[in-house]
Short mmCIF file of C-alpha atoms in Angstrom, two decimals:
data_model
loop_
_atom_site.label_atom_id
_atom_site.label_comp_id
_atom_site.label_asym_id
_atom_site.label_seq_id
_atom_site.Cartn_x
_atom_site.Cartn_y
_atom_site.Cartn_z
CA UNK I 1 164.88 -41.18 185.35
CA UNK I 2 165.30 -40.93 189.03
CA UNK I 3 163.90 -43.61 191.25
CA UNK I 4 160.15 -44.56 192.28
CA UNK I 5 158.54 -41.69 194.40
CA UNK I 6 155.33 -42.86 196.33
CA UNK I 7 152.52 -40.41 196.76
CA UNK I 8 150.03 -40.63 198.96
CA UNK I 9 146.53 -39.04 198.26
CA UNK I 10 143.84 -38.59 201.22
CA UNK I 11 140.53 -37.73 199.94
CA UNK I 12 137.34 -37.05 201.96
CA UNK I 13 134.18 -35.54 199.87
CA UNK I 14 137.16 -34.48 197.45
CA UNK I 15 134.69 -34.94 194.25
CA UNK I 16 134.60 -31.53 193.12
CA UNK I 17 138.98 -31.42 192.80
CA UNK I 18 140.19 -34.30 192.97
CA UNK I 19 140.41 -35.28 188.83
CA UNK I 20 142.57 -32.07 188.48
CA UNK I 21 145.06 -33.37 191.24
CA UNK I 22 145.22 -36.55 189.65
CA UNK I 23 145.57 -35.60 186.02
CA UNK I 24 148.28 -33.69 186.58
CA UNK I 25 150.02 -36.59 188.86
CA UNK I 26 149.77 -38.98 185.75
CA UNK I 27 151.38 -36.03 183.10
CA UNK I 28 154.83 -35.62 185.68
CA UNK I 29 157.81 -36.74 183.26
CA UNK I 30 161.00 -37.64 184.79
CA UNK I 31 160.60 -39.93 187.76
CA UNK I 32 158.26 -42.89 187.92
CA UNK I 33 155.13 -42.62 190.05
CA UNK I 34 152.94 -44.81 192.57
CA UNK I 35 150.30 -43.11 194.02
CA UNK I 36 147.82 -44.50 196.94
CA UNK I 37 145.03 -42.80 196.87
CA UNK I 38 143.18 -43.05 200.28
CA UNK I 39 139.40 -42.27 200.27
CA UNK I 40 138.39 -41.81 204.11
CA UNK I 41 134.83 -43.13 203.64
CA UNK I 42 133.29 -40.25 201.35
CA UNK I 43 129.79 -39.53 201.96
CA UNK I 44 129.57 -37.57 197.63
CA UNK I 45 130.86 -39.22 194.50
CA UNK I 46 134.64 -38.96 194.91
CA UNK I 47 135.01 -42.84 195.08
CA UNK I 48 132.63 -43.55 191.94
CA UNK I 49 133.98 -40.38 189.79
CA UNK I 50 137.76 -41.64 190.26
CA UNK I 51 136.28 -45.07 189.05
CA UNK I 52 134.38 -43.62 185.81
CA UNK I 53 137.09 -41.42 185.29
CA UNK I 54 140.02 -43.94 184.88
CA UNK I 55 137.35 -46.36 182.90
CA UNK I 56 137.69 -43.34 180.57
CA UNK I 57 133.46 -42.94 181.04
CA UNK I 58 134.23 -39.04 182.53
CA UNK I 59 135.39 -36.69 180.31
CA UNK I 60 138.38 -34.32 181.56
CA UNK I 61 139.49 -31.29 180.55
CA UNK I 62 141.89 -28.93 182.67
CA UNK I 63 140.43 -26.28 184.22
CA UNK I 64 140.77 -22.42 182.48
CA UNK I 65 142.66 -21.02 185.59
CA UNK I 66 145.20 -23.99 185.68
CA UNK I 67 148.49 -22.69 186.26
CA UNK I 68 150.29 -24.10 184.14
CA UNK I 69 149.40 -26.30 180.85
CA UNK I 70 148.53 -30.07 181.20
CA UNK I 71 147.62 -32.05 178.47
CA UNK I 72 144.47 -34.93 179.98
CA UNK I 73 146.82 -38.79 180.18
CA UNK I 74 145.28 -41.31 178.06
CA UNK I 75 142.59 -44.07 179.39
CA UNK I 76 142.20 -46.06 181.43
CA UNK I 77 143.97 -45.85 183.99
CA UNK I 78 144.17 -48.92 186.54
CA UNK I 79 143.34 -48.60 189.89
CA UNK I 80 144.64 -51.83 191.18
CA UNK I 81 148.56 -50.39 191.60
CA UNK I 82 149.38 -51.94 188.01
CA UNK I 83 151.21 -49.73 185.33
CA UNK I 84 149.33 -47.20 183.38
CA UNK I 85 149.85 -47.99 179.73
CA UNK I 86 150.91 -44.70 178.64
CA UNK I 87 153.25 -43.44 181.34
CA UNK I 88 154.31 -45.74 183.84
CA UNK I 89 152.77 -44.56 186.46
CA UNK I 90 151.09 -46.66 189.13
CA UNK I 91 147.49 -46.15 190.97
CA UNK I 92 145.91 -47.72 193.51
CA UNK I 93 143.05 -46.67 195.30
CA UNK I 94 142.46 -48.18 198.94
CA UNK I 95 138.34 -47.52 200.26
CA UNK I 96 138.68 -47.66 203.93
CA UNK I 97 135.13 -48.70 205.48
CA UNK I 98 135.23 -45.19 207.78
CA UNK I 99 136.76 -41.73 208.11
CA UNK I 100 140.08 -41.97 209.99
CA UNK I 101 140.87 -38.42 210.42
CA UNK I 102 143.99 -37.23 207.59
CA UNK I 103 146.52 -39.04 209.71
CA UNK I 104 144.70 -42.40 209.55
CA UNK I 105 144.76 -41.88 205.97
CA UNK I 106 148.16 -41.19 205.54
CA UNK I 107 149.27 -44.31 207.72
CA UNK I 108 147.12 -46.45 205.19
CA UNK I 109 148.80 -45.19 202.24
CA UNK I 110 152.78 -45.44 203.69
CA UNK I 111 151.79 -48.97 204.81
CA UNK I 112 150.60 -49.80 201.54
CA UNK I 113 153.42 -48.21 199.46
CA UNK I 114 156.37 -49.13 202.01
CA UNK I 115 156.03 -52.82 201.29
CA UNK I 116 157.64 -51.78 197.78
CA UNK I 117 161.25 -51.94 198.83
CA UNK I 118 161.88 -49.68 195.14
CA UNK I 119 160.44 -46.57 196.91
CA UNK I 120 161.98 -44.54 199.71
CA UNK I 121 160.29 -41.61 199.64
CA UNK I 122 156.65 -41.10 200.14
CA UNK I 123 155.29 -37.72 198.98
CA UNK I 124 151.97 -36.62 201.04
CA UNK I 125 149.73 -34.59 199.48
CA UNK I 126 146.77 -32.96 199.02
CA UNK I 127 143.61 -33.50 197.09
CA UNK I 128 143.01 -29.98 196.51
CA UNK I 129 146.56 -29.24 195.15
CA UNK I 130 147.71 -29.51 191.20
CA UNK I 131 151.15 -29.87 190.87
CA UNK I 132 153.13 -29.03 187.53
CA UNK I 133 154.56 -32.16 185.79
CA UNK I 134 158.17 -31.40 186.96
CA UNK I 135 157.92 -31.05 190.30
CA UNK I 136 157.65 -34.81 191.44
CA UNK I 137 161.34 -35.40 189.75
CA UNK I 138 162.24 -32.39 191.35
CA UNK I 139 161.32 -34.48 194.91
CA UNK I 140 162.71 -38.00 193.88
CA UNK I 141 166.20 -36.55 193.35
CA UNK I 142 166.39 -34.05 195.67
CA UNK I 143 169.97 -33.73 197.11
CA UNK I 144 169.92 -34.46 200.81
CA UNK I 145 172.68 -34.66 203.93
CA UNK I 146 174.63 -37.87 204.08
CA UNK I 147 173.13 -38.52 207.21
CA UNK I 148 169.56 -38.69 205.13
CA UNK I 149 166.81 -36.78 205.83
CA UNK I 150 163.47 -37.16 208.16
CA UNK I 151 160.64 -34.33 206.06
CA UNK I 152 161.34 -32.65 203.32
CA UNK I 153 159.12 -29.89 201.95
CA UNK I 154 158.52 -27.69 198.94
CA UNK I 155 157.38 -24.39 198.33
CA UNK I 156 153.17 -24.46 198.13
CA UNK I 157 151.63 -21.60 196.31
CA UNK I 158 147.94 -20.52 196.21
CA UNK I 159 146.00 -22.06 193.61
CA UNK I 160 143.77 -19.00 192.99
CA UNK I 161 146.97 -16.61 193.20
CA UNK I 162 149.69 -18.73 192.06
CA UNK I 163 152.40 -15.84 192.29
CA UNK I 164 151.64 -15.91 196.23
CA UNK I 165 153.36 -18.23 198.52
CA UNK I 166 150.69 -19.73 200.93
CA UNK I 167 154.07 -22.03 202.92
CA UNK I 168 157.61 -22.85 202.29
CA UNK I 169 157.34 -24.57 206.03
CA UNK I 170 156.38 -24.35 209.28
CA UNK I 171 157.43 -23.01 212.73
CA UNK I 172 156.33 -23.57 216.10
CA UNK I 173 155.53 -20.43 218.84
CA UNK I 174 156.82 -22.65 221.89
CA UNK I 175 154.69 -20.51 224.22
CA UNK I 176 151.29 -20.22 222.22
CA UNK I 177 151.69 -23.56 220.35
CA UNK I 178 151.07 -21.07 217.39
CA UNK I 179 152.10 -22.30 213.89
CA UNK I 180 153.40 -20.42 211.19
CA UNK I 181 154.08 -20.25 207.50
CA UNK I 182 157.07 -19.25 206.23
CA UNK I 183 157.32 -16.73 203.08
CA UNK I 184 153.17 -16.55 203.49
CA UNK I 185 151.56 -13.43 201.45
CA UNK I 186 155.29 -12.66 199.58
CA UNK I 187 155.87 -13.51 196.26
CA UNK I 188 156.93 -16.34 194.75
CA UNK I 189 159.73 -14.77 191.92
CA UNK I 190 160.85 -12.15 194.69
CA UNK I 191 161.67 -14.99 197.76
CA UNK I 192 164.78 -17.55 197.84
CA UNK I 193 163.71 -20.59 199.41
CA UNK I 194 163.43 -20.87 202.92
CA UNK I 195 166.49 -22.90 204.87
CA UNK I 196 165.23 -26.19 206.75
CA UNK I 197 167.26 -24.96 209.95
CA UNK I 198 164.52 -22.51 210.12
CA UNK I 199 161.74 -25.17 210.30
CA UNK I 200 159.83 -26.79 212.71
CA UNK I 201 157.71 -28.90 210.63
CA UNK I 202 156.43 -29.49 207.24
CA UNK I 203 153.29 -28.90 206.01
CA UNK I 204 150.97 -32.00 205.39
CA UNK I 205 149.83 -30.47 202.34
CA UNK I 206 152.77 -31.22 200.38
CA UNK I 207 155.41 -33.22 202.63
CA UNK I 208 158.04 -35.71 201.28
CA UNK I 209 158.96 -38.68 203.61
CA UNK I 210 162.13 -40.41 204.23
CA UNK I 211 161.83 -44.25 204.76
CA UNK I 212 164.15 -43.91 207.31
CA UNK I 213 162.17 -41.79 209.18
CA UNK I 214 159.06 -43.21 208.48
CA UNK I 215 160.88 -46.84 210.36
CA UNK I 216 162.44 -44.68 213.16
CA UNK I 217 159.27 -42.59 214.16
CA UNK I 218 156.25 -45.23 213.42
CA UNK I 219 153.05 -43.95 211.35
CA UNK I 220 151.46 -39.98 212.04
CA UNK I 221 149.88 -39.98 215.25
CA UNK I 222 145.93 -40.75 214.79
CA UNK I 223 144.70 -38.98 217.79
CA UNK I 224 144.62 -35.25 216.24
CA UNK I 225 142.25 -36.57 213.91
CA UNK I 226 142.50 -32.97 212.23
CA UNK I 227 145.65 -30.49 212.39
CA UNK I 228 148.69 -30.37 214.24
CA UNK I 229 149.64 -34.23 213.56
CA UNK I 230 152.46 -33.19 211.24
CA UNK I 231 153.68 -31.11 213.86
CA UNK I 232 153.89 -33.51 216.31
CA UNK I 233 155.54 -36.13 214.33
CA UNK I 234 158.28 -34.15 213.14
CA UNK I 235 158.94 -33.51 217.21
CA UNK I 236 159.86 -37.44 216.44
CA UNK I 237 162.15 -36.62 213.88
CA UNK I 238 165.04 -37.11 216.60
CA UNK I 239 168.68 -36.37 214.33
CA UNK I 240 167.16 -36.66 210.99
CA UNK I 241 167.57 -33.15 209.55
CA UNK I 242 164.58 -31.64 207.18
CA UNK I 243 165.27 -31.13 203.41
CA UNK I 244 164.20 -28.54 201.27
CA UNK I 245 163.48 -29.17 197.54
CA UNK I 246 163.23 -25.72 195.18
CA UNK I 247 162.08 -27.30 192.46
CA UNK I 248 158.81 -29.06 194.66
CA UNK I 249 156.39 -26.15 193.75
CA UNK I 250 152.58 -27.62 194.07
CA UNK I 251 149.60 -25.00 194.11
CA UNK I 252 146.85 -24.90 196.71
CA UNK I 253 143.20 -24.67 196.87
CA UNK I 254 143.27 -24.09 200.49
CA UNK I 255 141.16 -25.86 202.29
CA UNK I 256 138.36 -26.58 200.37
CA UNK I 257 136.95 -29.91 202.53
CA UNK I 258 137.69 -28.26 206.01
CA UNK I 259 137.81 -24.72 206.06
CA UNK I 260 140.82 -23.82 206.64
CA UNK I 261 141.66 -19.90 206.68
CA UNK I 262 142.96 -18.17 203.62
CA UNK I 263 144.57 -14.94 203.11
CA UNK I 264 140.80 -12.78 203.02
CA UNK I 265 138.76 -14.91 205.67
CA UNK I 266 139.30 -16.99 209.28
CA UNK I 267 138.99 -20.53 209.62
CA UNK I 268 135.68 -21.97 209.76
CA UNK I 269 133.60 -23.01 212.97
CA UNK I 270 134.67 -27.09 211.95
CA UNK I 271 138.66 -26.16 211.46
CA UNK I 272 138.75 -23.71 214.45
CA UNK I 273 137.76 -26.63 216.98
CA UNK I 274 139.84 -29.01 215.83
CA UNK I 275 142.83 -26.30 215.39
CA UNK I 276 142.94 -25.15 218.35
CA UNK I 277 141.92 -28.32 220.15
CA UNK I 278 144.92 -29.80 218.42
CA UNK I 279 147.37 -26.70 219.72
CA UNK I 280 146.79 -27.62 223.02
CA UNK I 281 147.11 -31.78 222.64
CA UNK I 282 150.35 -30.75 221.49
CA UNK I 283 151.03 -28.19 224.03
CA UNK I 284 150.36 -30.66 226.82
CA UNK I 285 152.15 -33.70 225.36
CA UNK I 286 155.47 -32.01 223.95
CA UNK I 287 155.18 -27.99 225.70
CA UNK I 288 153.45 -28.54 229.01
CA UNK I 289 155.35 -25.13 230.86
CA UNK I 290 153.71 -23.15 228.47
CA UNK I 291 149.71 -24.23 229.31
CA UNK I 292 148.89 -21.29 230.38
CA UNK I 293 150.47 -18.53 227.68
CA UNK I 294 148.83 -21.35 225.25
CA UNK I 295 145.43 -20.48 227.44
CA UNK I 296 145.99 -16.47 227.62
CA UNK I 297 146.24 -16.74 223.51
CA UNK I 298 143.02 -18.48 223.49
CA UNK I 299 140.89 -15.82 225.23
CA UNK I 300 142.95 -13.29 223.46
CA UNK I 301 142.24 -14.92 219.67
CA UNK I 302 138.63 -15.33 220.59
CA UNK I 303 137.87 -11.79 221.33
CA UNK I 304 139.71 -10.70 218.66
CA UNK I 305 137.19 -13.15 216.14
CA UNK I 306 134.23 -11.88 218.41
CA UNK I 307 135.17 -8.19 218.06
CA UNK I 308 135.30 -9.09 213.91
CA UNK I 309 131.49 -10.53 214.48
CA UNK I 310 132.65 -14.07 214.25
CA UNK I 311 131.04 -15.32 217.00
CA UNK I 312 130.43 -19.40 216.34
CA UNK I 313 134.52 -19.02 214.79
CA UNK I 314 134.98 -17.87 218.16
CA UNK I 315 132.90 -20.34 220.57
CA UNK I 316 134.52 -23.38 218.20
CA UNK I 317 137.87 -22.08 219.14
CA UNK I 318 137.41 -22.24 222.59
CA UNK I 319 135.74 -25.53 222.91
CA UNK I 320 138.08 -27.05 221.41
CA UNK I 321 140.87 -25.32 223.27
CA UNK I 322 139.27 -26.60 226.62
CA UNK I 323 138.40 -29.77 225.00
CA UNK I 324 135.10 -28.99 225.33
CA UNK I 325 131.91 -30.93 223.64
CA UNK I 326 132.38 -29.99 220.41
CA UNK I 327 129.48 -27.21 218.35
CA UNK I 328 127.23 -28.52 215.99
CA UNK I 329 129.33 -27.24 213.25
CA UNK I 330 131.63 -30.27 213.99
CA UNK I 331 128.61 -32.92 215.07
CA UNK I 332 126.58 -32.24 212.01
CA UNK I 333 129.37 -32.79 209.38
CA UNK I 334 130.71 -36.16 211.17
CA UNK I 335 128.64 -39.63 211.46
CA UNK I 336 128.38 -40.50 215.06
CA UNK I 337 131.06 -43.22 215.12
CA UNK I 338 133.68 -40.75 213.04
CA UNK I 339 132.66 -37.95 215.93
CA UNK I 340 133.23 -40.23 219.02
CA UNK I 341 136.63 -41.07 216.57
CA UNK I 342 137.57 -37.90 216.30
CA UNK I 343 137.36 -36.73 220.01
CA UNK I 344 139.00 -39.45 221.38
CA UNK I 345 135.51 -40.81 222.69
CA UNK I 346 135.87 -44.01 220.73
CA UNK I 347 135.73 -47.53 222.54
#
């Protein structure tokens, strides 16, 4: 058995997925487990299903179109970060009193699991991913460089097609601020994995951690609140090369809490805004020559959504581009104090 992997879990109104993710957490084999799970102040039942769940009061049973077979772990579970009886594995979930954006949530869970000297490598990941009970070994002892590692990343397949790759990692345009996903729409049994010389970043939905990284570059920066905050703290990563792991396959619902784009539709009104508003934070902080190509692809990507009659995708894009007040398709979903959070309003 390879050593202790942390995982950290970030849920926000993650109710209707986040059992699955769990489940098949607690049925990996090979590598022992301690997972933070991080609610960000849930306004459904996320928080009081996890609870009745590992009290063994919620039934479970694996969804039809699970790829791959898992078998429901035995209860309870704790929740307090002692062993689970059956397999080793270690849960603890940590209720924060408001929504800190995904990066707020991720710097709650390292600083919780780095004060276990046992575990060097914190996995991030997902709610609204299921991940087969191999692939967390497959992360633990991953072979790296010498010189260690800063990211490593895995490949991350579509949940609802699970022969489709959805990211093996990401790249930067420098002029546009323009991610991109590496081996997305090919197939998964027809693509070698991608090299890390050709990333930029890793993805956030699935993203292993180096403690030494995590010391040298200081938690995810908060100020994103949404998007682009892996991005920029890989820019961090200074001479820590990426890593690669084949065997890390997890599959993805796709933004199912944000509305994210997938392969048939565009990013919602919410996740345009704080996309694009997060492009060009970045572009200004780390690309500042290249304001005004990032501006030009703006205009250019709104028109584009406009001409497709997606008009409020389009208006939400360029607020938050401009950093603009933000559309009532943002306001409505936030509390007040998480909105003023989110824009950078806060006192």
């Amino acid at each position: 058995m390879t050593s202790r992997l942390g995982v950290i879990v970030v849920t926000f109104n993650s109710a209707e997925i986040i059992l699955d993710c769990l489940e098949s957490l607690l049925a990996a084999h090979g590598t022992a487990l301690s997972i933070a799970v991080v609610d960000n102040a849930s306004g459904d039942a996320t928080v009081p299903l996890i609870q009745a769940w590992a009290r063994g009061e919620t039934p479970y049973a694996p969804p039809a179109d699970l790829p791959f077979a898992l078998t429901p772990c035995a209860r309870p579970v704790p929740l307090d970060g002692s062993a689970h009886a059956a397999t080793g594995h270690r849960i603890a979930l940590i209720e924060l009193d408001t929504n800190t954006g995904f990066a707020g949530g991720v710097n709650a869970g390292l600083a919780h699991l780095a004060a276990d000297p046992e575990i060097d490598r914190f996995w991030v990941l997902n709610p609204d991913t299921v991940t087969p009970p191999e692939t967390p070994a497959a992360f633990a002892g991953a072979p790296v460089p010498d010189a260690g590692f800063s990211l490593m990343g895995g490949r991350v397949l579509y949940y609802n097609t699970p022969e489709i790759i959805q990211i093996d990692g990401g790249t930067i345009n420098r002029k546009t601020g323009v991610t991109g996903n590496l081996g997305l729409g090919r197939r998964h049994d027809q693509t070698p994995p991608s090299r890390p010389e050709d990333m930029d970043f890793i993805t956030g939905a699935s993203m292993v951690v180096s403690r030494a990284f995590y010391e040298a570059a200081g938690p995810m920066p908060e100020d994103y609140f949404l998007y682009y905050e892996e991005v920029d703290w890989a820019m961090r990563r200074g001479d820590l090369p990426f890593a690669y792991c084949p065997g890390g396959i997890v599959y993805h619902r796709a933004g199912t809490a944000i509305g994210s784009p997938t392969l048939d539709r565009p990013a919602s009104p919410f996740s345009q805004y704080f996309k694009h508003r997060g492009r060009l934070m970045f572009i200004r902080r780390h690309l500042p020559g290249s304001l005004l190509t990032a501006q030009l692809y703006t205009l250019a990507k709104a028109a584009q959504l406009a001409l497709k009659g997606y008009r409020r995708e389009a208006m939400a894009l360029v607020a938050g581009s401009l950093n603009r007040p933000a559309p009532r398709e943002v306001t409505d979903r936030l509390p007040p104090e998480v909105c003023r959070r989110a824009l950078g309003l806060a006192s």
